[in-house]
Coordinates of C-alpha atoms and ligand atoms in Angstrom, one line a residue:
X21 CA 0.0 0.0 0.0
X22 CA 0.9 3.7 -0.3
X23 CA 4.4 3.2 -1.5
X24 CA 6.4 6.2 -0.4
X25 CA 7.3 8.6 -3.1
X26 CA 11.1 8.9 -3.1
X27 CA 12.1 12.4 -2.1
X28 CA 15.3 14.0 -3.5
X29 CA 17.7 16.6 -2.4
X30 CA 20.4 17.1 0.3
X31 CA 18.2 15.7 3.1
X32 CA 16.8 12.8 1.1
X33 CA 18.3 10.0 3.2
X34 CA 16.5 11.5 6.2
X35 CA 13.3 12.5 4.4
X36 CA 12.9 9.1 2.8
X37 CA 12.7 7.4 6.2
X38 CA 9.2 6.6 7.4
X39 CA 7.9 8.8 10.2
X40 CA 8.3 6.2 12.9
X41 CA 11.9 5.6 11.9
X42 CA 12.6 9.3 12.1
X43 CA 11.0 9.4 15.6
X44 CA 13.0 6.5 16.9
X45 CA 16.2 8.0 15.7
X46 CA 15.2 11.3 17.2
X47 CA 14.5 9.6 20.5
X48 CA 18.0 8.0 20.6
X49 CA 19.8 11.1 19.5
X50 CA 17.8 13.1 22.1
X51 CA 19.0 10.8 24.9
X52 CA 22.6 10.9 23.7
X53 CA 22.6 14.7 23.4
X54 CA 20.9 15.2 26.8
X55 CA 23.3 12.8 28.5
X56 CA 26.3 14.7 27.0
X57 CA 24.9 18.0 28.1
X58 CA 24.3 16.6 31.6
X59 CA 27.8 15.2 32.1
X60 CA 29.4 18.3 30.7
X61 CA 27.4 20.5 33.1
X62 CA 25.4 22.2 30.3
X63 CA 21.9 21.7 31.8
X64 CA 20.9 25.2 30.7
X65 CA 21.5 24.2 27.1
X66 CA 19.1 21.3 27.6
X67 CA 16.5 23.7 29.0
X68 CA 16.8 25.9 25.9
X69 CA 16.4 22.9 23.6
X70 CA 13.1 22.2 25.3
X71 CA 11.5 25.2 23.6
X72 CA 11.4 23.3 20.4
X73 CA 9.5 20.5 22.2
X74 CA 7.1 23.0 23.7
X75 CA 6.3 24.5 20.3
X76 CA 5.6 20.9 19.0
X77 CA 3.4 20.2 22.0
X78 CA 1.4 23.4 21.5
X79 CA 1.0 22.5 17.8
X80 CA -0.6 19.2 18.6
X81 CA -2.7 20.6 21.4
X82 CA -4.0 23.2 19.0
X83 CA -5.6 20.3 17.0
X84 CA -7.3 18.5 19.9
X85 CA -10.6 20.4 20.1
X86 CA -11.3 20.8 16.4
X87 CA -10.1 17.2 15.7
X88 CA -12.3 15.6 18.3
X89 CA -15.4 17.6 17.5
X90 CA -15.2 17.4 13.7
X91 CA -14.2 13.7 13.5
X92 CA -16.8 12.6 16.0
X93 CA -19.5 14.5 14.2
X94 CA -18.4 12.8 10.9
X95 CA -18.2 9.5 12.7
X96 CA -21.7 9.9 13.9
X97 CA -23.1 10.9 10.5
X98 CA -21.4 7.9 8.9
X99 CA -23.2 5.4 11.2
X100 CA -26.8 5.0 10.5
X101 CA -27.2 2.4 13.3
X102 CA -27.5 4.3 16.5
X103 CA -27.7 1.2 18.6
X104 CA -24.2 0.5 17.5
X105 CA -22.9 3.7 19.1
X106 CA -24.4 2.6 22.4
X107 CA -22.8 -0.8 22.1
X108 CA -19.4 0.7 21.3
X109 CA -19.6 3.0 24.3
X110 CA -20.6 0.1 26.6
X111 CA -17.8 -2.2 25.3
X112 CA -15.3 0.7 25.7
X113 CA -16.2 1.4 29.3
X114 CA -16.1 -2.3 30.1
X115 CA -12.6 -2.7 28.5
X116 CA -11.3 0.4 30.1
X117 CA -12.4 -0.4 33.6
X118 CA -11.4 -4.1 33.4
X119 CA -7.9 -3.5 32.2
X120 CA -7.4 -0.7 34.7
X121 CA -8.1 -2.9 37.7
X122 CA -5.7 -5.5 36.2
X123 CA -3.0 -2.8 35.8
X124 CA -3.2 -1.8 39.5
X125 CA -3.0 -5.4 40.5
X126 CA 0.2 -5.8 38.5
X127 CA 1.5 -2.6 40.2
X128 CA 0.7 -4.0 43.6
X129 CA 2.4 -7.3 42.9
X130 CA 5.5 -5.6 41.6
X131 CA 5.5 -3.2 44.5
X132 CA 5.5 -6.1 46.8
X133 CA 8.2 -8.0 45.0
X134 CA 10.5 -5.1 44.4
X135 CA 10.0 -3.3 47.7
X136 CA 10.9 0.0 46.1
X137 CA 10.6 1.9 49.5
X138 CA 12.6 -0.6 51.5
X139 CA 15.8 1.0 52.9
X140 CA 14.4 4.5 52.5
X141 CA 13.5 5.3 56.1
X142 CA 11.3 8.4 56.3
X143 CA 9.9 7.8 59.8
X144 CA 6.5 9.2 60.5
X145 CA 5.2 12.2 58.7
X146 CA 3.0 15.1 59.5
X147 CA -0.2 15.8 57.7
X148 CA -0.3 17.5 54.3
X149 CA -3.3 18.8 52.3
X150 CA -5.1 16.0 50.4
X151 CA -6.8 16.4 47.1
X152 CA -10.4 15.3 47.1
X153 CA -12.3 14.1 44.1
X154 CA -15.7 15.6 43.3
X155 CA -18.6 13.2 44.0
X156 CA -19.2 10.7 41.2
X157 CA -22.7 12.0 40.4
X158 CA -21.4 15.5 40.0
X159 CA -18.8 14.3 37.5
X160 CA -21.6 12.6 35.5
X161 CA -23.7 15.7 35.5
X162 CA -20.7 17.8 34.4
X163 CA -20.6 15.9 31.2
X164 CA -23.5 17.9 29.9
X165 CA -22.1 21.3 28.8
X166 CA -24.0 24.4 29.6
X167 CA -22.1 26.2 26.8
X168 CA -20.4 24.2 24.0
X169 CA -18.2 27.1 23.2
X170 CA -17.0 27.3 26.8
X171 CA -16.4 23.5 26.7
X172 CA -14.3 23.9 23.6
X173 CA -12.4 26.9 25.1
X174 CA -11.7 24.9 28.3
X175 CA -10.7 21.8 26.2
X176 CA -13.2 19.7 28.2
X177 CA -13.1 16.5 26.2
X178 CA -16.1 14.7 27.8
X179 CA -18.3 17.8 27.2
X180 CA -17.1 18.1 23.6
X181 CA -17.8 14.4 23.0
X182 CA -21.3 14.8 24.4
X183 CA -22.1 17.8 22.2
X184 CA -20.6 16.2 19.1
X185 CA -22.7 13.1 19.6
X186 CA -25.9 15.1 20.0
X187 CA -25.0 17.3 17.1
X188 CA -24.2 14.4 14.8
X189 CA -27.4 12.6 15.9
X190 CA -29.4 15.7 15.0
X191 CA -27.8 15.9 11.5
X192 CA -28.9 12.2 11.0
X193 CA -32.4 12.9 12.2
X194 CA -32.9 15.9 9.9
X195 CA -31.9 13.8 6.9
X196 CA -31.7 15.3 3.4
X197 CA -32.2 18.9 4.5
X198 CA -29.0 18.6 6.6
X199 CA -26.9 17.4 3.6
X200 CA -25.0 20.7 3.3
X201 CA -24.0 20.6 6.9
X202 CA -22.9 17.0 6.6
X203 CA -20.9 17.8 3.4
X204 CA -19.3 20.8 5.1
X205 CA -18.2 18.7 8.1
X206 CA -16.8 16.0 5.7
X207 CA -14.8 18.7 3.9
X208 CA -13.7 20.3 7.2
X209 CA -12.6 16.8 8.4
X210 CA -10.3 16.4 5.4
X211 CA -8.7 19.8 6.1
X212 CA -8.1 19.0 9.7
X213 CA -6.6 15.6 8.9
X214 CA -4.2 17.3 6.5
X215 CA -3.3 19.8 9.2
X216 CA -2.8 16.9 11.7
X217 CA -0.5 15.2 9.2
X218 CA 1.6 18.3 8.8
X219 CA 1.9 18.9 12.6
X220 CA 2.8 15.2 13.2
X221 CA 5.6 15.5 10.7
X222 CA 7.3 17.7 13.2
X223 CA 7.2 14.9 15.8
X224 CA 10.9 13.9 15.3
X225 CA 12.1 17.4 16.2
X226 CA 9.7 17.7 19.2
X227 CA 10.7 14.2 20.4
X228 CA 14.4 15.0 20.1
X229 CA 14.1 18.2 22.0
X230 CA 12.0 16.8 24.8
X231 CA 14.2 13.8 25.2
X232 CA 17.4 15.9 25.3
X233 CA 15.8 18.1 27.9
X234 CA 14.8 15.2 30.2
X235 CA 18.1 13.4 29.8
X236 CA 20.0 16.7 30.2
X237 CA 18.3 17.7 33.4
X238 CA 17.8 14.5 35.3
X239 CA 21.2 13.3 36.5
X240 CA 21.9 9.9 37.9
X241 CA 22.2 11.4 41.4
X242 CA 18.5 12.2 41.3
X243 CA 17.5 8.9 39.7
X244 CA 19.6 6.3 41.5
X245 CA 18.0 6.5 45.0
X246 CA 14.6 5.9 43.5
X247 CA 15.8 3.5 40.9
X248 CA 13.8 0.5 42.1
X249 CA 10.5 2.3 41.8
X250 CA 11.5 3.3 38.2
X251 CA 12.4 -0.2 37.3
X252 CA 9.3 -1.7 38.9
X253 CA 7.0 0.7 37.0
X254 CA 8.8 0.4 33.6
X255 CA 8.7 -3.4 34.0
X256 CA 5.0 -3.4 34.9
X257 CA 4.2 -1.2 31.9
X258 CA 6.0 -3.5 29.5
X259 CA 4.4 -6.6 31.1
X260 CA 0.9 -5.1 30.9
X261 CA 1.4 -4.0 27.3
X262 CA 2.7 -7.4 26.2
X263 CA 0.6 -9.8 28.3
X264 CA -2.7 -7.9 28.8
X265 CA -3.0 -6.0 25.5
X266 CA -1.0 -8.4 23.4
X267 CA -3.1 -11.3 24.6
X268 CA -6.4 -9.5 24.2
X269 CA -5.4 -8.4 20.6
X270 CA -4.3 -11.9 19.6
X271 CA -6.8 -14.1 21.5
X272 CA -10.0 -11.9 21.6
X273 CA -9.3 -10.0 18.4
X274 CA -7.6 -12.8 16.5
X275 CA -5.1 -10.2 15.2
X276 CA -1.4 -10.2 14.9
X277 CA -0.1 -8.4 18.0
X278 CA 3.2 -7.6 16.5
X279 CA 1.4 -5.5 13.8
X280 CA -0.6 -3.8 16.6
X281 CA 2.6 -2.7 18.4
X282 CA 4.3 -1.6 15.1
X283 CA 1.2 0.4 14.1
X284 CA 1.2 2.5 17.3
X285 CA 4.9 3.2 17.7
X286 CA 4.5 6.9 16.8
X287 CA 1.8 7.7 19.4
X288 CA 3.7 5.6 22.0
X289 CA 6.9 7.6 21.5
X290 CA 5.1 11.0 21.4
X291 CA 3.3 10.0 24.6
X292 CA 6.6 8.9 26.2
X293 CA 8.2 12.2 25.5
X294 CA 5.2 14.6 25.9
X295 CA 3.7 12.8 29.0
X296 CA 0.3 13.8 27.9
X297 CA -2.2 11.3 26.5
X298 CA -4.7 14.0 25.6
X299 CA -1.9 15.9 23.8
X300 CA -1.0 12.7 21.9
X301 CA -4.6 12.2 20.8
X302 CA -4.2 13.6 17.2
X303 CA -1.2 11.2 16.7
X304 CA -3.1 8.2 18.1
X305 CA -6.1 9.0 16.0
X306 CA -4.0 9.2 12.8
X307 CA -2.0 6.1 13.6
X308 CA -4.9 3.7 14.4
X309 CA -6.7 4.8 11.3
X310 CA -3.8 4.9 8.8
X311 CA -1.5 2.2 10.1
X312 CA -4.1 -0.2 11.6
X313 CA -7.2 0.4 9.4
X314 CA -9.6 1.3 12.2
X315 CA -12.8 3.0 10.9
X316 CA -13.2 6.6 11.8
X317 CA -16.6 6.0 13.4
X318 CA -15.0 3.9 16.1
X319 CA -11.7 5.7 16.5
X320 CA -13.3 9.2 16.8
X321 CA -15.3 8.0 19.8
X322 CA -13.2 5.5 21.7
X323 CA -9.9 7.4 21.6
X324 CA -11.0 10.7 23.0
X325 CA -13.0 8.8 25.6
X326 CA -10.0 6.7 26.4
X327 CA -7.6 9.6 26.6
X328 CA -10.0 11.1 29.2
X329 CA -11.0 8.1 31.4
X330 CA -8.6 5.2 30.6
X331 CA -5.3 5.4 32.3
X332 CA -3.9 2.0 33.0
X333 CA -0.3 3.3 33.4
X334 CA -1.5 5.9 35.8
X335 CA -3.4 3.3 37.8
X336 CA -0.4 0.9 37.9
X337 CA 1.8 3.8 39.0
X338 CA -0.5 4.6 41.9
X339 CA -0.3 1.0 43.0
X340 CA 3.5 0.9 43.0
X341 CA 3.7 4.4 44.5
X342 CA 1.3 3.6 47.3
X343 CA 3.4 0.6 48.3
X344 CA 6.6 2.6 48.0
X345 CA 5.3 5.2 50.4
X346 CA 4.0 2.5 52.8
X347 CA 7.4 0.8 52.8
X348 CA 9.4 4.0 53.2
X349 CA 7.3 5.1 56.2
X350 CA 7.2 1.6 57.7
X351 CA 3.4 1.2 57.4
X352 CA 2.0 -2.4 57.1
X353 CA -0.9 -2.7 54.7
X354 CA -3.5 -5.5 55.0
X355 CA -5.8 -7.1 52.4
X356 CA -8.6 -4.6 52.9
X357 CA -6.1 -1.7 52.3
X358 CA -5.0 -3.5 49.1
X359 CA -8.6 -3.7 47.9
X360 CA -9.1 0.0 48.8
X361 CA -6.1 0.9 46.8
X362 CA -7.4 -1.0 43.8
X363 CA -10.8 0.7 44.0
X364 CA -9.5 4.3 44.6
X365 CA -6.7 4.0 42.1
X366 CA -9.3 2.9 39.5
X367 CA -11.5 5.9 40.3
X368 CA -8.5 8.2 40.6
X369 CA -7.2 7.1 37.2
X370 CA -10.6 7.8 35.6
X371 CA -10.6 11.3 37.2
X372 CA -7.0 12.0 36.1
X373 CA -6.6 14.4 33.2
X374 CA -4.4 13.3 30.3
X375 CA -1.9 16.0 31.0
X376 CA 1.7 15.9 32.4
X377 CA 1.9 15.1 36.1
X378 CA -1.8 14.7 36.7
X379 CA -1.3 11.3 38.2
X380 CA 1.0 12.6 40.8
X381 CA -1.7 15.0 42.0
X382 CA -4.3 12.2 42.2
X383 CA -1.8 10.0 44.1
X384 CA -2.7 12.0 47.2
X385 CA -6.2 10.6 46.9
X386 CA -5.0 7.0 46.9
X387 CA -2.6 7.6 49.8
X388 CA -5.3 9.3 51.9
X389 CA -7.8 6.4 51.3
X390 CA -5.5 4.1 53.2
X391 CA -4.1 6.6 55.7
X392 CA -0.6 6.9 54.2
X393 CA 1.3 10.1 54.7
X394 CA 1.1 12.6 51.9
X395 CA 4.8 13.5 52.2
X396 CA 5.2 10.5 49.9
X397 CA 4.0 12.6 47.0
X398 CA 6.7 15.1 47.6
X399 CA 9.4 12.4 47.4
X400 CA 8.1 10.9 44.2
X401 CA 7.7 14.4 42.7
X402 CA 11.4 14.7 42.1
X403 CA 11.4 11.9 39.5
X404 CA 7.8 12.0 38.5
X405 CA 8.6 13.0 34.9
X406 CA 10.5 9.8 34.4
X407 CA 7.6 7.7 35.8
X408 CA 5.1 9.8 33.8
X409 CA 6.8 8.9 30.5
X410 CA 6.2 5.2 31.0
X411 CA 2.6 5.5 32.3
X412 CA 1.5 7.9 29.6
X413 CA 2.9 5.5 27.0
X414 CA 0.9 2.7 28.5
X415 CA -2.2 4.8 28.8
X416 CA -2.1 5.5 25.1
X417 CA -1.4 1.9 24.2
X418 CA -4.5 0.9 26.2
X419 CA -6.7 3.3 24.3
X420 CA -5.4 2.0 21.0
X421 CA -5.9 -1.7 22.0
X422 CA -9.5 -1.0 23.0
X423 CA -10.1 0.8 19.8
X424 CA -8.7 -1.9 17.6
X425 CA -10.6 -4.7 19.4
X426 CA -13.9 -2.8 19.3
X427 CA -13.4 -2.0 15.6
X428 CA -12.8 -5.7 14.9
X429 CA -15.8 -6.8 16.9
X430 CA -18.0 -4.3 15.0
X431 CA -16.6 -5.2 11.6
X432 CA -15.0 -1.8 11.4
X433 CA -11.5 -2.9 10.9
X434 CA -9.9 -3.0 7.5
X435 CA -7.9 -6.2 7.8
X436 CA -5.8 -5.6 4.7
X437 CA -4.7 -2.2 6.1
X438 CA -4.1 -3.7 9.5
X439 CA -1.8 -6.4 8.1
X440 CA 0.1 -4.0 5.7
X441 CA 3.3 -2.7 7.0
X442 CA 3.4 0.9 8.2
X443 CA 2.2 3.7 6.0
X444 CA 2.6 6.9 8.0
X445 CA 5.2 9.1 6.4
X446 CA 5.9 12.7 6.4
X447 CA 3.6 14.5 4.0
X448 CA 4.6 16.3 0.9
X449 CA 3.4 19.8 1.3
X450 CA 2.1 20.4 -2.3
X451 CA -1.3 21.7 -3.4
X452 CA -3.8 19.1 -4.5
Ligands
LIG4 N1 0.4 12.1 32.1 C1 -0.5 11.1 32.1 C2 -1.3 11.1 30.8 O1 -1.4 12.1 30.2 C3 -1.5 11.2 33.3 C4 -0.7 11.0 34.6 O2 0.0 11.9 35.0 O3 -0.7 9.9 35.0 O4 -1.9 10.1 30.4

């Protein structure tokens, strides 16, 4: 499929690489550059390089609101069967909750095996301010926007999803008289997709800059004391991705899991470096549709929903971190505390926004639920970016796995596209 047009010129060897190849090279070069800057005492240069990453992140964030709204409206108008939308929503929520509980359990097991807090004696701590989650019913009510423009301005994804579904449904109900509106949205969708492609083509430069900044500013002196918690979380994320998602994709979806992981390498790396699953959304949407052949009607709904409520990496992190704090403060946890952690971490991960560091803030909720000192949050904060990279990558992988499985079960997966090697490349900016 889509055989890449050979590009010529001085930069041809670079420009002829597929996007994911450019991104992987950028990631490695970023780590090397950052490490050199760090050991040579040039941290400030690493901080300056970060500006390029910040511009890239702003560019993708700029797309989130129009992309979610327009593609979901188009997704709605391309499904005539409304019962299907309900079914897709139900399956997505079930998948998201089930895998999240699994992820925390893995986190708790690894936290018990690795004992990341052992040997770090912090004694007993005084109280700190806990963050409390708004009651569940209020969170539900808040999904209905009073003002869709305000929802868009605030980037409130659940409210945008709600309005887009209602809007698309109304276009369908109006029928022929709404054809100009439907056509307008189709055309707008093509424009936004092109814009997304252009922005994503800057990913290698953004990834390089963000990686150089992280590697340049986090020295080994900061990482080593908390090394075990880093190893436990990274291992847990890899195990969860391979065994939980890999097994679901191959056994339930009867699809080649290797192709699945190949197809989402761009969003995984962008998530890893940006630490924002909402920010990565445009990349995830493009990858599952172009690389894995998922139909827009599924991807435009399950991915924004997943980026908002599905955070397996975050949930696992909360499990590992809670045990870390318990061990460091010498607190013994019993079975009922473990169950409380599973429940609160599931809820906390749903309530966590897909933005950098949000999981750390929600950690206070989990710690409070089992009476652990909140000082633990402050200790972990020093290395949170490193932990956030792994958990955000897993969060995005979970959204994509759910999307692929639901698309398969709803007959909305183009198997030929799924099984065809990667197609995402940097776009040629020429006029059609
Ligand atoms: N950064 C994560 C995300 O965007 C959320 C978290 O902090 O755990 O998915």
